[in-house]
Coordinates of C-alpha atoms in Angstrom, one line a residue:
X3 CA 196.9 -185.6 36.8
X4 CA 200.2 -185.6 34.7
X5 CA 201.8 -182.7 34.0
X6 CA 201.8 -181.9 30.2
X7 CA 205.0 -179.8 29.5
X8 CA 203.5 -177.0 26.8
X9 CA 200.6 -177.4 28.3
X10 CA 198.2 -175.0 30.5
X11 CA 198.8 -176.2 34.3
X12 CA 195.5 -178.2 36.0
X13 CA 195.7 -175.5 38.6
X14 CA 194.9 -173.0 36.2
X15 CA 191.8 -171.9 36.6
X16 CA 192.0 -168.2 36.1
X17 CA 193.3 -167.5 32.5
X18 CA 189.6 -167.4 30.9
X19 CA 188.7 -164.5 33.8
X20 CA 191.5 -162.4 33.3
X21 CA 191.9 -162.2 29.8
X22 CA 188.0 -161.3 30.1
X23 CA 188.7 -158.6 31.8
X24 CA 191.9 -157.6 30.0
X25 CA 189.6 -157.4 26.6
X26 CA 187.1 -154.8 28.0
X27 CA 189.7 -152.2 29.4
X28 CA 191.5 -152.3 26.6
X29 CA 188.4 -152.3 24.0
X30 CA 186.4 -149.5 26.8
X31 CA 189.0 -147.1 27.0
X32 CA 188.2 -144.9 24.7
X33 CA 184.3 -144.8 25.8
X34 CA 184.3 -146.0 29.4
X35 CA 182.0 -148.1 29.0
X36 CA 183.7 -151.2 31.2
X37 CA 182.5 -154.3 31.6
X38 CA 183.1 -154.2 35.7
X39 CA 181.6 -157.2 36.6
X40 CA 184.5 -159.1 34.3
X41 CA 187.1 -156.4 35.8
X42 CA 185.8 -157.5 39.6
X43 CA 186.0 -161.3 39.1
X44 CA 189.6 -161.0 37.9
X45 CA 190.4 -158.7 40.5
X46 CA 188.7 -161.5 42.9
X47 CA 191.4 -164.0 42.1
X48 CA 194.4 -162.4 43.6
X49 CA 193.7 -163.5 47.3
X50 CA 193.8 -167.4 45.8
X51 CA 196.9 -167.0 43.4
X52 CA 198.7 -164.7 46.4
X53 CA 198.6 -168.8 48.1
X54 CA 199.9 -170.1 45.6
X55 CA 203.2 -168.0 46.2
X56 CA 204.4 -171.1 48.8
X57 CA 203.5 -173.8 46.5
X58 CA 206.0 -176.8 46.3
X59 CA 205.9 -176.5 42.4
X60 CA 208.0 -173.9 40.9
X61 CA 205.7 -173.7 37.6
X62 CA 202.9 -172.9 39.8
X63 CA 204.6 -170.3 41.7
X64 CA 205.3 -168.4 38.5
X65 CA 201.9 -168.5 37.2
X66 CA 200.8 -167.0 40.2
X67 CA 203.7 -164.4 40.0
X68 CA 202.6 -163.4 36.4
X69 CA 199.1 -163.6 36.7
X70 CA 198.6 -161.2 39.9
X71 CA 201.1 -158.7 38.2
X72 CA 198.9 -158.9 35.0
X73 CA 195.8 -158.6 37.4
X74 CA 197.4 -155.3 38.9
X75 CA 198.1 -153.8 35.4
X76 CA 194.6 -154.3 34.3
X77 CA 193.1 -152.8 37.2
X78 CA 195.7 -149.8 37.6
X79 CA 194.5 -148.9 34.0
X80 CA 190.7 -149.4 34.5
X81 CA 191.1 -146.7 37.5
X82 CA 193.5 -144.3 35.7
X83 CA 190.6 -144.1 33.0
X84 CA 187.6 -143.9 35.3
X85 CA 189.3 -141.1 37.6
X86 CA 190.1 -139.1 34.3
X87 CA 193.8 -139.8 34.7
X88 CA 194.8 -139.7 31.2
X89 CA 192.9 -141.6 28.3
X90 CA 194.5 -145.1 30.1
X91 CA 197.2 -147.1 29.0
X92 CA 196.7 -150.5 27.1
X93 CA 197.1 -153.4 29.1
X94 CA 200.3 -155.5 27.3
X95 CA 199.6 -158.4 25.5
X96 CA 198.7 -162.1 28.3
X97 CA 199.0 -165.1 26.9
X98 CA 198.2 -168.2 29.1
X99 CA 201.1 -170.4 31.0
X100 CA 202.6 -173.0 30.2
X101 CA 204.2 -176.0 31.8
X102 CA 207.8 -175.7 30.5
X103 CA 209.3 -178.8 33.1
X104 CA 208.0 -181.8 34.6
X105 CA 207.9 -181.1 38.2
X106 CA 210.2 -183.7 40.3
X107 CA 207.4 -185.6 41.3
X108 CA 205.8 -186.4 38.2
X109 CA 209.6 -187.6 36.6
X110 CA 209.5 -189.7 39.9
X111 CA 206.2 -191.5 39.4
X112 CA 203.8 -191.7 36.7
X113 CA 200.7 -192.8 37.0
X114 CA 199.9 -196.6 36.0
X115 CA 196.8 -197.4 33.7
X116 CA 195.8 -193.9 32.2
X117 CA 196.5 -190.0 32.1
X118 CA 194.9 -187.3 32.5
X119 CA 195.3 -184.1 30.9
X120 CA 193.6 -180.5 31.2
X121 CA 193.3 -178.3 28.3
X122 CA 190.8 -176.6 26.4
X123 CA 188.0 -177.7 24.3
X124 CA 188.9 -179.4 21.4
X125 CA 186.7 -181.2 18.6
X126 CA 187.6 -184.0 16.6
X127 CA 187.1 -183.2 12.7
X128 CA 184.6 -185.8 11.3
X129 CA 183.2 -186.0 7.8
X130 CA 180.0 -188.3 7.4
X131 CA 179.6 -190.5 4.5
X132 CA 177.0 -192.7 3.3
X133 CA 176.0 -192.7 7.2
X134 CA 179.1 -193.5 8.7
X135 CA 181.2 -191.1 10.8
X136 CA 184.8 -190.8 10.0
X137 CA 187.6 -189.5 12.0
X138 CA 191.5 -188.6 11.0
X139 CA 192.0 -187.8 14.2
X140 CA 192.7 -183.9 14.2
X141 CA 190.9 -181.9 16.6
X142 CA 190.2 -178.6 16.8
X143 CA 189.1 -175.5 19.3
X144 CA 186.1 -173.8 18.8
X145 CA 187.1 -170.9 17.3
X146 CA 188.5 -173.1 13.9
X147 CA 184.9 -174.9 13.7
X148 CA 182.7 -171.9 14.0
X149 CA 185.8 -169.3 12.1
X150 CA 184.6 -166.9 14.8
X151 CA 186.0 -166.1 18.2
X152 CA 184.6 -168.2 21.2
X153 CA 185.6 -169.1 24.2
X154 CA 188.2 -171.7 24.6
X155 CA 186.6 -173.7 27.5
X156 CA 187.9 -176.8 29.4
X157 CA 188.4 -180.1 28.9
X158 CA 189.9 -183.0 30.7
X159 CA 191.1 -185.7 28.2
X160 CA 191.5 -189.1 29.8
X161 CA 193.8 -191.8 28.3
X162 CA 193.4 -195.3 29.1
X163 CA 195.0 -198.5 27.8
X164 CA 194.3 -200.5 24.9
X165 CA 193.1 -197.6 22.8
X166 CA 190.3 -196.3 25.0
X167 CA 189.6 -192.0 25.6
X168 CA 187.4 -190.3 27.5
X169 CA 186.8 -186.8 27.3
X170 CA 184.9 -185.1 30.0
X171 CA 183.9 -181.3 29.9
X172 CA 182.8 -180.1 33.1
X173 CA 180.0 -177.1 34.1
X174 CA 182.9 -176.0 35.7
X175 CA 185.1 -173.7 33.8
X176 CA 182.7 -174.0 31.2
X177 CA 179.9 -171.4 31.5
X178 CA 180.7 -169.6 28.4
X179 CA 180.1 -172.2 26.4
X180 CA 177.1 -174.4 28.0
X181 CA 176.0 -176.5 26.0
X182 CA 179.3 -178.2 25.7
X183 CA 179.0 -178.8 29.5
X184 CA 178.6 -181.7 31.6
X185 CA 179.7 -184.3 28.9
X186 CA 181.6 -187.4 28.8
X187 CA 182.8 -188.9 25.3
X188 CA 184.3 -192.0 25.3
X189 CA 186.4 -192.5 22.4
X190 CA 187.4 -196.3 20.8
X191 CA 190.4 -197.2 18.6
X192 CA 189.1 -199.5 16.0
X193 CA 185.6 -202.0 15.6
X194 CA 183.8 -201.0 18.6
X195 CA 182.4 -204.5 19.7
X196 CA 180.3 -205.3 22.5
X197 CA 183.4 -206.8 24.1
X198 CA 185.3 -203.6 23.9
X199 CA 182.1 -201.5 25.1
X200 CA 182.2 -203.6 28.5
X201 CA 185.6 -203.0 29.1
X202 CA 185.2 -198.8 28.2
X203 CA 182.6 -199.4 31.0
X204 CA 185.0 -201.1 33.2
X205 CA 187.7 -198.1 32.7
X206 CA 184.5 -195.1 33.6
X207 CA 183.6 -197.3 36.7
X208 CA 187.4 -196.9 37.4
X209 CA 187.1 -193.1 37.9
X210 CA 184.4 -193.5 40.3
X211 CA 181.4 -193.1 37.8
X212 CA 178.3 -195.7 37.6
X213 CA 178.8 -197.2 34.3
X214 CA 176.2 -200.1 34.6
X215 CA 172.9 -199.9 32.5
X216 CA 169.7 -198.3 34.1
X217 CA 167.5 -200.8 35.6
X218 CA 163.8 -200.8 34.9
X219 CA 163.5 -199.6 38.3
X220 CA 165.9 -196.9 37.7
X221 CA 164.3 -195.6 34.6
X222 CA 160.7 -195.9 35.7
X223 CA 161.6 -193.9 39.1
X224 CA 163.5 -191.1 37.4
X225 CA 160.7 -190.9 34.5
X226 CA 158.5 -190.2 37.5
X227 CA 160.4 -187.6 38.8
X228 CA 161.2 -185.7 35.5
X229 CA 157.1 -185.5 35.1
X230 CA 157.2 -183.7 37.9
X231 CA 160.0 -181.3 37.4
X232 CA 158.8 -180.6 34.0
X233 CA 155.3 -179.3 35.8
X234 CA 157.3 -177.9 38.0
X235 CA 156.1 -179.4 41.0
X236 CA 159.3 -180.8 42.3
X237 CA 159.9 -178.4 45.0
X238 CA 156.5 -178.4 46.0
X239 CA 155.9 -179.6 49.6
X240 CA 153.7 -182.7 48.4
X241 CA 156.6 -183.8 46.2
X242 CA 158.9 -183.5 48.9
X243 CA 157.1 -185.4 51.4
X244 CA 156.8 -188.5 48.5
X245 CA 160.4 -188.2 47.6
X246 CA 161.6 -188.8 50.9
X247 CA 159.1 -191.3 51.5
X248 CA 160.7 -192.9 48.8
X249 CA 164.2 -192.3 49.5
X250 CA 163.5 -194.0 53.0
X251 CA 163.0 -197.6 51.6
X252 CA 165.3 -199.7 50.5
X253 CA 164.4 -201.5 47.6
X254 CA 163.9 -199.5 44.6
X255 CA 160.4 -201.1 43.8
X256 CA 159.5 -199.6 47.1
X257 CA 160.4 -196.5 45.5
X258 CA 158.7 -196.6 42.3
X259 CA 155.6 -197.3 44.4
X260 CA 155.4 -194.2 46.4
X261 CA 155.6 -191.6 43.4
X262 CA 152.6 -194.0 41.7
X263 CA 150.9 -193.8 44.6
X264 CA 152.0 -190.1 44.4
X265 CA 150.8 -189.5 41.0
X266 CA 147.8 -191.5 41.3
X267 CA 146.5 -188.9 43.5
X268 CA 147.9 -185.8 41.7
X269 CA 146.0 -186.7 38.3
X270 CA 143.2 -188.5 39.6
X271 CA 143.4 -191.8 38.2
X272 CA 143.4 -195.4 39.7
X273 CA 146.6 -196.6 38.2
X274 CA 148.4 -193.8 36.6
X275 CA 150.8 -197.1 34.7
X276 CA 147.4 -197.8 32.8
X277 CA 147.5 -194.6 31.0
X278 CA 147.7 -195.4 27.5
X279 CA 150.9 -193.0 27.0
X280 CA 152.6 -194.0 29.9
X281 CA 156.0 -195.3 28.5
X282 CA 159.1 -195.1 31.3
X283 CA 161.3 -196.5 28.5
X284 CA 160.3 -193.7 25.9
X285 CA 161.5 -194.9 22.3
X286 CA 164.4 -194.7 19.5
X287 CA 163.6 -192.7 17.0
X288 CA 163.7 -194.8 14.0
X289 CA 162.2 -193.2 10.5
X290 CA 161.8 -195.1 7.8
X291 CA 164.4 -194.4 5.4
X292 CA 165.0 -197.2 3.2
X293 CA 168.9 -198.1 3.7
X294 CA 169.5 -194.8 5.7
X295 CA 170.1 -195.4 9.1
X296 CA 168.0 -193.7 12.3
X297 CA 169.4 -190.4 14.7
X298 CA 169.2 -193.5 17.3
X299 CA 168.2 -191.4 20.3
X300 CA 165.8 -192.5 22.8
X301 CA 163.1 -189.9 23.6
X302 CA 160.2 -190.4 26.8
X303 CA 157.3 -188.9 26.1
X304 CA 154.7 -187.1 29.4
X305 CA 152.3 -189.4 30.5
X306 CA 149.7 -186.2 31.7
X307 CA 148.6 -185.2 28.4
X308 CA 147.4 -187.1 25.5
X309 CA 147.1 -186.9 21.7
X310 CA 144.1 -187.1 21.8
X311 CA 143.9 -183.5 24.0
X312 CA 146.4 -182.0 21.9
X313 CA 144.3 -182.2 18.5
X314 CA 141.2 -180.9 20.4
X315 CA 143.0 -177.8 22.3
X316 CA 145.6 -177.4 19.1
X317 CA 143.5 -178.3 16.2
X318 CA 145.5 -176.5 13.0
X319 CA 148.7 -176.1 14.7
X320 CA 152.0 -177.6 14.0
X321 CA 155.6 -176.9 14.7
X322 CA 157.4 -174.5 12.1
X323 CA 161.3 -174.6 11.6
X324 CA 163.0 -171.8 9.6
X325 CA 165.7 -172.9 7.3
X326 CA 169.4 -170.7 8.6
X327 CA 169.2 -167.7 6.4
X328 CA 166.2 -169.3 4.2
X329 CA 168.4 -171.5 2.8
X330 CA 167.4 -173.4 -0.6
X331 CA 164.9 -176.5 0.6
X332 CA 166.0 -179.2 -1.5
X333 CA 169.5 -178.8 -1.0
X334 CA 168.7 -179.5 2.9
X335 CA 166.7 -182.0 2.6
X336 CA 168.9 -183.5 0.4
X337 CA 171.8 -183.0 3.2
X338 CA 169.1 -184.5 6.0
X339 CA 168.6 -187.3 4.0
X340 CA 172.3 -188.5 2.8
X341 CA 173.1 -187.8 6.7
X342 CA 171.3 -189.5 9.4
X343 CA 167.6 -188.8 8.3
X344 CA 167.1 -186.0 11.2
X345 CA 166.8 -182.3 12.0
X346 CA 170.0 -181.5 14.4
X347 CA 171.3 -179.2 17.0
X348 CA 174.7 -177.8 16.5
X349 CA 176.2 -179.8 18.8
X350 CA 174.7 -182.8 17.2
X351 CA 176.0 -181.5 14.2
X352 CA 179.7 -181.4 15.5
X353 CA 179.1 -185.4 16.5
X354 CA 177.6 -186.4 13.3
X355 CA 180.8 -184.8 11.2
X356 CA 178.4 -181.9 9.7
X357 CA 179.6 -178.3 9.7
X358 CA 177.9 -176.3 12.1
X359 CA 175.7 -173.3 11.7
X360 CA 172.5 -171.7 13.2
X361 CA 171.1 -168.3 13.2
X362 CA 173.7 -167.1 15.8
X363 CA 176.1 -169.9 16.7
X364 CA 178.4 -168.2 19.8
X365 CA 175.4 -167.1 21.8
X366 CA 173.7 -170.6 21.0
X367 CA 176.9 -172.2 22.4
X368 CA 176.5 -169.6 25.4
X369 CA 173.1 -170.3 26.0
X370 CA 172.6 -174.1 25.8
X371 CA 170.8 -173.2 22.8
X372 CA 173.3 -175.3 20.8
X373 CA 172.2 -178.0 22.2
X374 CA 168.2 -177.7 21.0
X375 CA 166.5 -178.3 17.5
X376 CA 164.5 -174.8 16.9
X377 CA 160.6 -174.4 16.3
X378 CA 157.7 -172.3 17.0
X379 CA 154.2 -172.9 17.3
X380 CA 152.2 -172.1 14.1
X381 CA 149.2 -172.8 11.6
X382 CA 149.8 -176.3 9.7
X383 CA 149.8 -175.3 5.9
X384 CA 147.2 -176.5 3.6
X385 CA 146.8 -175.9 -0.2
X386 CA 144.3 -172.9 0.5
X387 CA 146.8 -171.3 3.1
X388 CA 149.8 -172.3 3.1
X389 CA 151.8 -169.8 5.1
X390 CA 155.7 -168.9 5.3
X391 CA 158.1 -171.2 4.0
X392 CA 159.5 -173.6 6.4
X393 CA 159.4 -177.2 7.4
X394 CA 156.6 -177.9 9.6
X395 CA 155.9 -181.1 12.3
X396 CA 153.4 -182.9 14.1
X397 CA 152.1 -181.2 17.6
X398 CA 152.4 -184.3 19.1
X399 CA 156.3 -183.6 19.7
X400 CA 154.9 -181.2 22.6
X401 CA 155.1 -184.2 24.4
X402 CA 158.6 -184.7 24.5
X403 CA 160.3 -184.5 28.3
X404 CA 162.7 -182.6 26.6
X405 CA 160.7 -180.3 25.1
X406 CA 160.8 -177.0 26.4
X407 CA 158.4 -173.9 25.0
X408 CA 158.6 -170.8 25.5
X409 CA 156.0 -167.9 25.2
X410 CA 158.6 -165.5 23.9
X411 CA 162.2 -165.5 22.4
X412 CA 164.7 -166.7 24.2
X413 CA 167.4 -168.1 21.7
X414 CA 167.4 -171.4 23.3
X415 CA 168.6 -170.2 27.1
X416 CA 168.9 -173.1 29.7
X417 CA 171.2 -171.6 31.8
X418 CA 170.6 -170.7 35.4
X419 CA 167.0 -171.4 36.4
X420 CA 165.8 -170.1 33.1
X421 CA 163.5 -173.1 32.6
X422 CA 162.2 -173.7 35.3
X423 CA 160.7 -170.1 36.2
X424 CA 159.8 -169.5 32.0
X425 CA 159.0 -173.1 30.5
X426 CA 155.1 -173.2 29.3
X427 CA 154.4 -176.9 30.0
X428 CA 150.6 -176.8 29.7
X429 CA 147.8 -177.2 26.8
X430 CA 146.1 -173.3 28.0
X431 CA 149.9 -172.3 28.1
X432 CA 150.3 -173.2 24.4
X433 CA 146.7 -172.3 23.6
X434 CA 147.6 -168.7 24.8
X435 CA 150.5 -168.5 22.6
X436 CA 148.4 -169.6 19.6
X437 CA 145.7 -167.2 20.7
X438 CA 148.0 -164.3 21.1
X439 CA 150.3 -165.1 18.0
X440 CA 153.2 -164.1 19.8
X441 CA 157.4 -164.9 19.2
X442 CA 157.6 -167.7 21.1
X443 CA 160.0 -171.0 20.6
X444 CA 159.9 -174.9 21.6
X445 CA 162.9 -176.2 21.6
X446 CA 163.8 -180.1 21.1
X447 CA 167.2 -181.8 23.0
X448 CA 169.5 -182.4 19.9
X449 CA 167.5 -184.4 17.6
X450 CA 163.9 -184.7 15.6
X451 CA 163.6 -187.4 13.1
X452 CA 162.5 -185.9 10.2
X453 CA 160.1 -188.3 7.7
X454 CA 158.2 -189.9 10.9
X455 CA 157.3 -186.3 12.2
X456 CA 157.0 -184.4 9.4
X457 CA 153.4 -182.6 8.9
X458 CA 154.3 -180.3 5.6
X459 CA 157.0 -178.5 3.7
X460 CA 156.5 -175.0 2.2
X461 CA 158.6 -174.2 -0.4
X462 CA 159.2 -171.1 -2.3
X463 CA 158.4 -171.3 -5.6
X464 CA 157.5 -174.1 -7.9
X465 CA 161.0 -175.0 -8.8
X466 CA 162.2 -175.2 -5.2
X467 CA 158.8 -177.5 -4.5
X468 CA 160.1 -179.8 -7.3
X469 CA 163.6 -179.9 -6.9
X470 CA 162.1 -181.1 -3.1
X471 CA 160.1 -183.9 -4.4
X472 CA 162.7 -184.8 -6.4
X473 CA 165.2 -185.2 -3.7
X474 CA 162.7 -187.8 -1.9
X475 CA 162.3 -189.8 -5.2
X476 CA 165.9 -190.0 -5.6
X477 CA 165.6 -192.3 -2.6
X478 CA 162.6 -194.1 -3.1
X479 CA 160.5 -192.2 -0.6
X480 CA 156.8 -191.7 -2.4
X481 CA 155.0 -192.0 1.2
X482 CA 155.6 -190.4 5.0
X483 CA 154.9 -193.4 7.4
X484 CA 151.8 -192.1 8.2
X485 CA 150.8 -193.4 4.7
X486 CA 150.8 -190.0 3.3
X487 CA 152.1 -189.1 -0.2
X488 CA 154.8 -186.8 -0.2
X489 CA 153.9 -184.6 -3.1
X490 CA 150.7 -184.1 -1.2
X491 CA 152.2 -182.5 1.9
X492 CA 155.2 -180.2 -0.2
X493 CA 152.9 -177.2 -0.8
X494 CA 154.3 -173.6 -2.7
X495 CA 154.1 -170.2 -0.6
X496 CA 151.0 -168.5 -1.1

């Protein structure tokens, strides 16, 4: 990694901790009320910076210097206060260090074909017009976009040659802000061609990453294995056994062959491939938008229920979003539409060039919620009974891999094990919820088109049901592509 002078140092990975803990004993002194598991993990970090005392950089060495004397400040005030030593003294203001010199080495040799640099998250500012996302290549940190305080996270931005970025965002350093984690963004300097996509390949398979396409091997076998962790039979012994069964062979047809065989037996079916919804590929998800282009996202879809068992266990159930603050219909589906034809997730949002939002953005971006399109489980509205106002879609999304419900509130959580000990992935699971009528969620992974799986709109008044019609006639769209009209599925709150 090159050093960056006025930069944070790579080694850095205590700042976010300290500060943490810096906040609460100087916001708790009054009440006491500390936040001690903050105060401990910054107090954890001396034993590792106290080694970086004999480093070879001198940059380094000061951090360390600063940082443990910072450390011991906190913490002699957080005592003073709890053993009634005064009302405790502020801690003085810490600011983050910065490289101010190249070390020797890096004048010496720098590093041939790209660069690496650590920092925090930064987004680029995008606008989206007419469909096409536009850059002028500022970027900004998290608290600018949402104009509240968040975290500042960590990012490692990755400069090639000819023009070619990738920005990587590991779960490491990262856990206040999930659902930024884990991501790689390759950025490209002018027309992005299918030559220069190959050679953006070739630079990721240069940092040690498996760039090449999935095979249809490769999708079918993990396809299989995300049926199972989504019924959360993946730790189970009988999975186990099949996995490394599979794992033993050497040819991934081999592979594929076991978990068939595997879930052949687990649902009770001959060939579990002739299931008519069994579709390792999955699909984009194109709407039909006249000239306005699809959200372009590919989504699989579980192969162990059916449609077909959804309308008979969920008859007169849909999913309901609620507009952010009830917001005014038309004027978002009018934003929808001019955009890329879909309901997003914030952090789809911040791809796409369209200002972010949400119900409560910083814990969404805590959470992983951020990363999910929000609905809930509810009666489909009909002319009779038309319920509250909202946008409402087909059930039939239940079957999305990366759908995930919920029988209660969550606000989107996937961090941890969440998931996987409170995800309702069954038809009596989501037959209880409708029974019991209770504040539950199912979330979506960034995008749902909207005009392909759209069941009804509920508007509030007249007005706001024709200013909605309107918006759809503006761009020639009289019929869903289910063949329904759309001024027979816009209803008025009743």
């Amino acid at each position: 990694i090159l050093p960056q002078v006025g930069a944070p140092l790579p080694e850095d990975e205590y700042y976010d901790d300290i500060l943490k803990a810096i906040k609460s004993v100087n916001h708790h002194l009054g009440d006491k009320d500390f936040n001690e598991t903050s105060i401990d993990n910054a107090w954890k970090h001396k034993d590792k910076l106290s080694k970086l005392f004999k480093h070879e950089d001198a940059e380094i060495r000061r951090m360390a210097e600063d940082y443990i004397a910072k450390i011991e400040e906190m913490h002699s005030s957080f005592v003073d206060a709890v053993n009634g030593k005064g009302p405790g003294k502020k801690v003085s203001k810490f600011v983050q260090y910065l490289r101010k010199s190249e070390p020797k080495a890096a004048q010496a040799v720098k590093p041939k074909g790209m660069v690496v640099r650590k920092g925090k998250v930064l987004m680029q500012k995008r606008t989206n017009t007419a469909g096409e996302i536009i850059t002028d290549g500022t970027e900004h940190d998290l608290t600018s976009i949402f104009h509240r305080s968040m975290t500042g996270g960590t990012q490692f931005e990755i400069e090639f040659e000819d023009g070619v970025t990738a920005i990587y965002r590991p779960w490491a350093g990262n856990k206040n802000i999930f659902a930024t984690a884990g991501e790689m963004e390759i950025r490209v300097d002018g027309a992005c061609t299918p030559e220069i996509v190959e050679k953006a390949l070739e630079k990721i398979e240069r940092l040690g990453l498996n760039a090449s396409p999935a095979s249809i091997e490769d999708a079918e076998f993990m396809y299989l294995q995300k049926q199972a962790y989504i019924q959360g039979i993946d730790k189970s012994p009988r999975f186990k056994k099949a996995m490394t069964t599979a794992e033993g062979l050497k040819t991934k047809q081999g592979q594929v062959k076991i978990l068939r065989q595997f879930w052949n037996a687990e649902l009770g079916v001959d060939d579990v491939t002739k299931l008519p919804h069994y579709d390792p590929f999955g699909s984009f998800q194109h709407a039909t938008r006249g000239k306005i282009e699809g959200a372009g996202r590919r989504v699989q879809m579980r192969f162990d229920i059916s449609e077909a068992e959804l309308d008979r266990d969920l008859a007169g159930h849909s999913l309901k979003h609620r507009l952010t603050n009830d917001g005014d219909m038309a004027d978002f589906i009018n934003q929808a539409l001019d955009n890329n034809g879909a309901m997003v997730s914030t952090i789809e949002k911040m791809r796409l060039g369209i200002t972010p939002g949400g119900m409560s953005p910083t814990s969404d971006m805590e959470s992983g919620g951020a990363s999910y399109f929000f609905t809930r489980i509810r009666k489909t509205p009909t002319a009779a009974r038309t319920g509250e106002p909202g946008l409402y879609f087909k059930r039939k999304l239940l079957r999305r891999m990366d759908s995930i419900t919920y029988d209660h509130d969550k606000f989107g959580r996937c961090t941890g094990d969440e998931v996987r000990k409170n995800r309702k992935a069954f038809l009596k699971d989501w037959k209880r919820i409708v029974d019991r009528d209770t504040s539950d969620e199912t979330i979506f992974k960034y995008t749902v088109t909207l005009l392909d799986n759209l069941e009804s709109i509920v508007a509030k008044s007249s007005s706001e049901r024709s200013a909605v019609l309107a918006a759809f006639k503006k761009r020639g769209i009289t019929r869903l592509p289910d063949g329904r009209k759309i001024e027979d599925i816009v209803f008025v709150r009743r």
